[in-house]
Coordinates of C-alpha atoms and ligand atoms in Angstrom, one line a residue:
M1 CA 9.8 9.3 -37.5
L2 CA 7.3 11.8 -36.2
H3 CA 5.6 13.6 -39.1
I4 CA 4.2 17.0 -38.2
A5 CA 1.4 18.2 -40.5
P6 CA 2.4 21.3 -42.6
R7 CA -0.5 23.3 -41.1
L8 CA 1.3 23.4 -37.8
N9 CA 4.3 25.0 -39.5
R10 CA 2.2 28.0 -40.4
I11 CA 1.9 29.1 -36.7
K12 CA 4.1 29.9 -33.8
P13 CA 3.6 29.1 -30.1
S14 CA 1.8 31.9 -28.2
P15 CA 4.5 34.4 -27.2
S16 CA 2.8 35.2 -23.9
S17 CA 2.7 31.5 -22.9
M18 CA 6.3 31.2 -23.9
A19 CA 7.4 34.3 -21.9
G20 CA 5.6 33.0 -18.8
Q21 CA 7.4 29.6 -19.3
R22 CA 10.8 31.2 -19.8
A23 CA 10.3 33.3 -16.6
R24 CA 9.4 30.2 -14.6
E25 CA 12.5 28.3 -16.0
L26 CA 14.9 31.1 -15.2
R27 CA 13.4 31.4 -11.7
A28 CA 14.0 27.7 -11.2
T29 CA 17.7 28.4 -11.9
G30 CA 17.7 30.8 -8.9
R31 CA 17.4 34.1 -10.7
D32 CA 15.2 36.8 -9.1
I33 CA 12.9 37.1 -12.1
L34 CA 10.0 39.6 -12.0
S35 CA 7.5 38.8 -14.6
L36 CA 5.0 41.5 -15.9
T37 CA 3.8 39.3 -18.7
A38 CA 0.6 37.9 -17.2
G39 CA -2.5 38.1 -19.3
E40 CA -4.8 37.3 -16.4
P41 CA -6.2 38.9 -13.3
D42 CA -4.1 38.4 -10.1
F43 CA -7.4 38.5 -8.1
E44 CA -9.2 35.4 -6.8
T45 CA -12.4 34.1 -8.4
P46 CA -15.3 35.3 -6.2
A47 CA -16.2 33.0 -3.4
H48 CA -19.9 32.6 -4.5
V49 CA -18.7 31.3 -7.9
K50 CA -16.4 28.7 -6.3
E51 CA -19.3 27.6 -4.1
A52 CA -21.6 27.2 -7.1
A53 CA -18.9 24.9 -8.6
I54 CA -18.8 22.8 -5.4
R55 CA -22.6 22.6 -5.3
A56 CA -22.6 21.5 -9.0
M57 CA -20.2 18.7 -8.2
S58 CA -22.1 17.5 -5.2
A59 CA -25.3 17.5 -7.2
G60 CA -23.8 15.2 -9.7
Q61 CA -23.4 17.8 -12.6
T62 CA -20.4 15.8 -13.7
R63 CA -21.4 14.5 -17.1
Y64 CA -21.3 15.7 -20.7
T65 CA -23.5 18.7 -21.3
D66 CA -25.2 19.9 -24.5
V67 CA -22.3 20.5 -26.9
G68 CA -23.0 24.2 -27.2
G69 CA -23.5 24.8 -23.5
T70 CA -26.1 24.1 -20.8
P71 CA -29.5 25.7 -21.1
A72 CA -28.9 27.4 -17.8
L73 CA -25.7 29.0 -18.9
K74 CA -27.1 30.0 -22.3
A75 CA -30.0 31.7 -20.5
A76 CA -27.6 33.5 -18.2
I77 CA -25.6 34.7 -21.3
A78 CA -28.8 35.8 -23.1
G79 CA -29.7 37.8 -19.9
K80 CA -26.2 39.4 -19.8
F81 CA -26.4 40.5 -23.5
L82 CA -29.9 41.9 -23.0
G83 CA -29.3 43.6 -19.7
E84 CA -25.8 45.0 -20.4
N85 CA -25.7 45.4 -24.2
Q86 CA -29.4 45.7 -25.2
L87 CA -28.8 42.7 -27.6
A88 CA -31.5 40.0 -27.9
Y89 CA -30.2 36.5 -28.7
A90 CA -32.1 33.2 -28.7
S91 CA -30.6 30.0 -27.4
N92 CA -29.7 28.8 -30.9
E93 CA -27.8 32.0 -31.4
I94 CA -25.4 31.3 -28.5
I95 CA -22.4 28.9 -28.1
V96 CA -20.3 28.3 -25.0
G97 CA -16.7 27.2 -25.6
T98 CA -13.6 26.4 -23.6
G99 CA -12.6 30.0 -23.3
A100 CA -13.2 32.9 -25.7
K101 CA -10.2 31.6 -27.5
Q102 CA -11.9 28.4 -28.5
V103 CA -15.0 30.3 -29.7
I104 CA -12.8 32.5 -31.9
F105 CA -11.0 29.3 -33.1
N106 CA -14.3 27.6 -33.9
A107 CA -15.6 30.6 -35.8
L108 CA -12.6 31.0 -38.1
M109 CA -12.2 27.2 -38.6
C110 CA -15.9 27.0 -39.7
T111 CA -15.8 29.9 -42.2
V112 CA -12.3 30.6 -43.5
A113 CA -11.2 28.6 -46.6
A114 CA -7.8 28.5 -48.2
G115 CA -6.8 32.0 -49.3
D116 CA -9.6 33.8 -47.5
E117 CA -8.6 37.0 -45.9
V118 CA -9.0 38.1 -42.3
I119 CA -8.5 41.8 -41.4
V120 CA -6.6 42.1 -38.2
P121 CA -6.0 45.7 -36.9
A122 CA -2.5 46.0 -35.4
P123 CA -1.8 46.1 -32.5
Y124 CA -3.6 42.8 -32.2
W125 CA -4.1 40.0 -29.7
V126 CA -1.4 37.5 -30.6
S127 CA -3.7 34.6 -31.5
Y128 CA -5.8 36.2 -34.2
P129 CA -3.3 35.9 -37.1
D130 CA -2.2 32.4 -36.0
I131 CA -5.8 31.1 -35.8
A132 CA -6.5 32.6 -39.3
L133 CA -3.4 30.9 -40.6
L134 CA -4.3 27.6 -39.0
A135 CA -7.7 27.8 -40.8
G136 CA -5.8 28.2 -44.1
G137 CA -6.6 31.9 -44.3
V138 CA -4.4 35.0 -44.9
P139 CA -4.2 37.5 -42.0
V140 CA -4.3 41.0 -43.4
C141 CA -2.7 43.2 -40.7
V142 CA -3.6 46.9 -40.8
D143 CA -1.4 49.3 -38.9
C144 CA -3.3 51.5 -36.4
P145 CA -0.6 54.0 -35.3
A146 CA -0.1 55.3 -31.8
A147 CA -1.0 58.8 -33.1
M148 CA -4.5 57.5 -33.9
G149 CA -4.9 56.0 -30.5
F150 CA -4.1 52.5 -31.9
K151 CA -7.6 52.5 -33.5
L152 CA -8.6 51.3 -36.9
Q153 CA -9.5 54.2 -39.2
P154 CA -12.4 53.9 -41.6
E155 CA -10.3 54.8 -44.7
D156 CA -7.7 52.1 -43.7
L157 CA -10.5 49.5 -43.3
E158 CA -11.9 50.5 -46.7
R159 CA -8.5 50.0 -48.3
A160 CA -7.9 46.6 -46.7
I161 CA -11.2 45.0 -47.9
T162 CA -11.0 42.8 -51.0
G163 CA -13.4 40.3 -52.6
R164 CA -11.6 37.6 -50.5
T165 CA -12.2 39.3 -47.1
R166 CA -14.2 37.1 -44.8
W167 CA -13.8 38.8 -41.4
L168 CA -12.9 42.0 -39.6
M169 CA -11.5 41.2 -36.1
L170 CA -12.3 44.0 -33.6
N171 CA -11.1 43.9 -30.0
S172 CA -12.2 46.7 -27.7
P173 CA -10.8 47.3 -25.1
N174 CA -7.7 46.1 -26.9
N175 CA -5.0 43.7 -25.8
P176 CA -2.2 45.1 -25.8
S177 CA -3.0 48.8 -26.2
G178 CA -6.1 49.3 -24.1
A179 CA -7.6 51.2 -27.0
T180 CA -11.4 51.4 -26.5
Y181 CA -13.7 52.4 -29.4
T182 CA -16.4 54.9 -28.8
R183 CA -19.9 54.5 -30.3
A184 CA -19.1 57.1 -32.9
E185 CA -15.9 55.3 -33.9
L186 CA -17.8 52.0 -34.3
Q187 CA -20.4 53.9 -36.3
A188 CA -17.8 55.2 -38.7
L189 CA -16.5 51.6 -39.2
A190 CA -20.0 50.4 -39.7
E191 CA -20.5 52.9 -42.5
V192 CA -17.6 51.2 -44.4
L193 CA -18.9 47.7 -43.6
R194 CA -22.4 48.5 -44.9
R195 CA -20.7 49.0 -48.4
H196 CA -19.2 45.4 -48.2
P197 CA -22.0 43.0 -47.2
H198 CA -19.7 40.0 -47.7
V199 CA -17.5 41.0 -44.7
W200 CA -18.4 39.6 -41.3
I201 CA -17.4 41.2 -38.0
L202 CA -16.0 39.3 -35.0
T203 CA -15.9 41.5 -32.0
D204 CA -13.9 40.3 -29.0
D205 CA -15.3 42.0 -26.0
I206 CA -13.5 40.0 -23.3
Y207 CA -12.2 43.2 -21.6
E208 CA -15.7 44.9 -21.6
H209 CA -15.7 45.4 -17.8
L210 CA -12.2 46.7 -17.6
I211 CA -12.7 50.3 -18.8
Y212 CA -11.4 53.2 -16.8
G213 CA -12.7 56.8 -16.8
D214 CA -15.9 57.7 -18.7
A215 CA -15.1 56.0 -22.0
G216 CA -18.1 53.6 -21.7
F217 CA -18.4 50.3 -23.5
A218 CA -20.0 49.8 -26.9
T219 CA -20.1 46.8 -29.2
M220 CA -20.8 46.6 -33.0
A221 CA -24.1 44.7 -33.0
Q222 CA -25.5 47.2 -30.5
V223 CA -24.3 50.3 -32.3
A224 CA -25.2 49.0 -35.8
P225 CA -28.2 46.7 -35.4
D226 CA -28.4 46.3 -39.2
L227 CA -25.0 44.5 -39.0
K228 CA -26.1 42.1 -36.3
D229 CA -26.9 39.3 -38.8
R230 CA -23.2 39.2 -39.8
T231 CA -21.6 39.9 -36.4
L232 CA -20.2 37.3 -33.9
T233 CA -20.0 38.9 -30.5
V234 CA -17.5 37.1 -28.3
N235 CA -17.1 37.4 -24.6
G236 CA -16.3 35.3 -21.5
V237 CA -15.8 35.1 -17.8
S238 CA -12.0 34.9 -17.8
K239 CA -11.1 38.6 -17.3
A240 CA -14.2 40.1 -15.7
Y241 CA -14.5 37.5 -13.0
A242 CA -10.9 36.4 -12.6
M243 CA -11.7 33.0 -14.0
T244 CA -9.0 32.3 -16.6
G245 CA -8.4 28.7 -15.4
W246 CA -12.1 27.8 -15.6
R247 CA -12.0 28.1 -19.4
I248 CA -15.5 29.4 -20.2
G249 CA -16.1 31.8 -23.1
Y250 CA -19.1 32.4 -25.3
G251 CA -20.2 33.8 -28.6
A252 CA -23.5 35.1 -30.0
G253 CA -24.4 35.5 -33.6
P254 CA -26.6 34.2 -36.5
S255 CA -27.9 30.7 -35.9
A256 CA -26.4 29.2 -39.0
L257 CA -22.9 30.2 -37.9
I258 CA -23.5 29.0 -34.3
K259 CA -24.8 25.7 -35.7
A260 CA -21.6 25.2 -37.7
M261 CA -19.5 26.0 -34.6
V262 CA -21.4 23.5 -32.5
K263 CA -20.9 20.9 -35.2
L264 CA -17.1 21.5 -35.0
Q265 CA -17.1 21.5 -31.2
S266 CA -19.0 18.2 -31.2
Q267 CA -16.0 16.6 -33.0
S268 CA -13.3 18.4 -30.9
T269 CA -14.1 19.0 -27.2
S270 CA -17.7 17.6 -27.0
G271 CA -18.5 20.8 -25.1
P272 CA -17.2 22.9 -22.2
N273 CA -16.6 21.6 -18.7
S274 CA -19.9 21.0 -16.8
I275 CA -18.7 22.3 -13.4
A276 CA -17.1 25.4 -14.9
Q277 CA -20.4 26.1 -16.7
A278 CA -22.3 26.0 -13.4
A279 CA -19.7 28.4 -12.0
A280 CA -20.1 30.7 -14.9
V281 CA -23.9 30.9 -14.3
A282 CA -23.2 32.1 -10.8
A283 CA -20.7 34.6 -12.1
L284 CA -23.1 36.1 -14.6
T285 CA -26.2 36.1 -12.5
G286 CA -24.8 36.5 -8.9
P287 CA -23.4 39.6 -7.2
Q288 CA -21.4 41.8 -9.5
D289 CA -19.5 43.9 -6.9
S290 CA -16.1 42.2 -7.5
I291 CA -16.0 43.8 -11.0
A292 CA -16.2 47.4 -9.7
T293 CA -13.8 46.6 -6.8
N294 CA -11.2 45.1 -9.1
R295 CA -11.7 47.8 -11.7
R296 CA -10.9 50.5 -9.0
E297 CA -7.7 48.7 -8.1
Y298 CA -6.6 48.3 -11.7
A299 CA -7.3 52.0 -12.4
Q300 CA -4.9 53.0 -9.5
R301 CA -2.3 50.6 -10.7
R302 CA -2.6 51.9 -14.2
D303 CA -2.0 55.5 -13.1
T304 CA 0.9 54.5 -10.9
M305 CA 2.6 52.5 -13.7
V306 CA 2.0 54.9 -16.5
A307 CA 3.4 57.8 -14.4
A308 CA 6.5 55.7 -13.4
L309 CA 7.1 54.6 -17.1
N310 CA 6.8 58.2 -18.4
A311 CA 9.4 59.3 -15.9
I312 CA 12.0 57.1 -17.6
E313 CA 14.0 58.9 -20.3
G314 CA 13.2 57.4 -23.7
I315 CA 10.0 55.5 -22.6
H316 CA 6.7 56.9 -23.6
C317 CA 3.4 55.4 -22.6
A318 CA -0.1 56.6 -23.4
V319 CA -2.7 56.1 -20.7
P320 CA -4.8 53.1 -21.7
D321 CA -8.6 53.4 -21.5
G322 CA -9.1 49.7 -20.8
A323 CA -7.8 46.2 -20.2
F324 CA -4.8 45.8 -17.9
Y325 CA -1.7 46.4 -20.0
A326 CA 0.7 49.3 -20.4
F327 CA 1.8 49.4 -24.1
A328 CA 4.9 51.6 -24.0
S329 CA 7.1 52.9 -26.8
C330 CA 10.9 52.0 -26.6
S331 CA 11.8 53.3 -30.1
A332 CA 13.7 56.3 -28.7
L333 CA 16.2 53.8 -27.4
F334 CA 16.9 52.2 -30.8
G335 CA 20.6 52.6 -31.7
L336 CA 21.9 52.6 -28.1
R337 CA 24.1 49.7 -27.0
T338 CA 24.2 47.5 -23.9
Q339 CA 27.4 47.1 -21.8
Q340 CA 28.2 44.1 -23.9
G341 CA 28.0 46.1 -27.1
V342 CA 24.7 44.7 -28.3
A343 CA 22.7 47.3 -30.3
I344 CA 19.0 47.8 -29.3
E345 CA 17.3 47.8 -32.7
T346 CA 13.8 46.4 -32.0
S347 CA 11.5 45.8 -29.1
D348 CA 12.7 42.2 -29.1
D349 CA 16.3 43.4 -28.3
W350 CA 15.0 45.7 -25.6
V351 CA 12.9 43.0 -23.9
M352 CA 15.9 40.6 -24.1
H353 CA 18.0 43.3 -22.5
L354 CA 15.4 43.8 -19.7
L355 CA 15.6 40.1 -18.9
D356 CA 19.4 39.7 -19.2
A357 CA 20.4 42.8 -17.4
Q358 CA 17.6 43.4 -14.9
N359 CA 15.7 40.0 -14.6
L360 CA 12.5 41.7 -15.8
A361 CA 10.2 39.7 -18.1
A362 CA 8.1 41.8 -20.5
L363 CA 6.6 41.1 -23.9
Q364 CA 8.0 42.5 -27.2
G365 CA 5.6 44.6 -29.3
S366 CA 6.5 42.6 -32.4
A367 CA 4.3 39.8 -31.1
Y368 CA 1.4 42.2 -31.3
G369 CA 2.4 43.6 -34.7
V370 CA 4.1 46.8 -33.3
P371 CA 7.9 46.4 -33.0
T372 CA 8.4 49.9 -31.6
H373 CA 6.6 49.1 -28.3
F374 CA 6.6 46.6 -25.4
R375 CA 3.8 45.3 -23.2
L376 CA 3.7 45.2 -19.4
S377 CA 0.8 43.8 -17.5
F378 CA -0.5 45.8 -14.5
A379 CA -2.4 42.8 -13.2
A380 CA 0.2 42.7 -10.4
G381 CA 0.6 44.4 -7.0
T382 CA 1.7 48.0 -6.9
D383 CA 5.1 47.1 -5.3
E384 CA 5.8 44.7 -8.2
L385 CA 4.9 47.4 -10.7
L386 CA 7.1 50.0 -9.1
E387 CA 10.0 47.5 -8.8
G388 CA 9.4 46.7 -12.5
C389 CA 9.7 50.3 -13.5
R390 CA 12.9 50.7 -11.3
R391 CA 14.4 47.8 -13.2
I392 CA 13.4 49.4 -16.6
A393 CA 15.1 52.7 -15.5
R394 CA 18.2 50.8 -14.5
A395 CA 18.2 48.9 -17.8
R396 CA 17.8 52.1 -19.7
D397 CA 20.7 53.8 -17.7
E398 CA 23.0 50.9 -18.7
L399 CA 22.6 51.8 -22.4
T400 CA 25.2 54.0 -24.0
G401 CA 25.9 55.5 -27.4
Q402 CA 23.9 57.4 -30.0
A403 CA 20.1 56.8 -30.4
I404 CA 18.8 56.8 -34.0
N405 CA 15.9 59.1 -33.2
Q406 CA 17.6 61.7 -31.0
E407 CA 14.5 63.9 -31.0
Q408 CA 12.4 61.2 -29.4
L409 CA 14.6 61.0 -26.3
Ligands
PLP1 N1 -9.3 37.7 -26.4 C1 -8.3 38.5 -25.9 C2 -8.2 39.9 -26.6 C3 -7.4 38.1 -24.9 O1 -6.5 39.0 -24.5 C4 -7.6 36.8 -24.4 C5 -6.7 36.3 -23.3 O2 -5.6 36.8 -23.1 C6 -8.6 36.0 -24.9 C7 -9.4 36.5 -25.9 C8 -8.8 34.6 -24.3 O3 -9.8 34.5 -23.4 P1 -10.2 33.1 -22.8 O4 -9.4 33.0 -21.5 O5 -11.7 33.3 -22.5 O6 -9.9 32.1 -23.8

């Protein structure tokens, strides 16, 4: 009999991967499924990056590399941090992993012991609580209400910190809300963190280059240099350069932490893919124009989608400052019933109704710690986005009865 280790029972499969799989399965049965669940750019990896990979293969760069990443990629990452974030990191303060996700996984596995607490502001990226749980830790989710722009407030951070707190997870721009912290907001959180020197900060900056308008990007180690010696700054090429499948992410922080993470990596993956690392060097050091081109396209899609969503009675969507997700409220619909008499009571019910009644795949906000909302990706063509919104309007029109919160309609 197969024996599954208890640690696996602590976690659930990634809801976004599951939703993608469900959409593919339903499509295979002949249903006209439109999926707005993608957590990845729909653009192509830039040609010069692909060519660098081909050159690396032809030149025989097909063997194991240094566990923590090639010297060339670490130099490119150091250059990126210095040039874009005014952060100086030496080679032994940088690790390359198989995606930012593995870097985050390494960090928590190396530092979180049974019962240690990890503060996760909600809405959160689905993997933070599960990685904390897998490490034996306790995710401490802190609500960041829509009224506060989905951002962690200093007094809520102060309240959440205990003697067992190991990490604060920060993600700006945020998946799923797009919330983007200003320098002043990070400063205010830094003030709290200064009072608690045992708390480390993991900043997940993977959407750094996907900020619209004038918000500007800031990261904790840059804004509060005195906290740099307890901050792990995580980033990667997946979202900025449309390279999700290449699986290259990186982290920079104190050398003792990086050394531990490299040790763990040496006994797990042995290091990231050699060819993808060569491609990542080209991405970080080559022409950067695709970033601005893609960003302009995302900004237009964002405006189109948010306007179309807000035109639907009962759906409310704030304009996200960054990333490529619309995180809309559906709580005004709670209490209404489908044609089959099923009551819509949570975002899970609403998302299920969208799929059943209109063949639209979206993600329930409960996966992100906010059951009043649902997430739609705008990493898709404008036609698809508008069709998605038409389906949402039709799904909403099918509902009848009395909403619980009449005033929200
Ligand atoms: N962090 C956040 C907030 C994400 O949304 C994602 C992917 O969806 C990742 C990290 C993972 O990035 P990578 O592809 O580099 O593992």
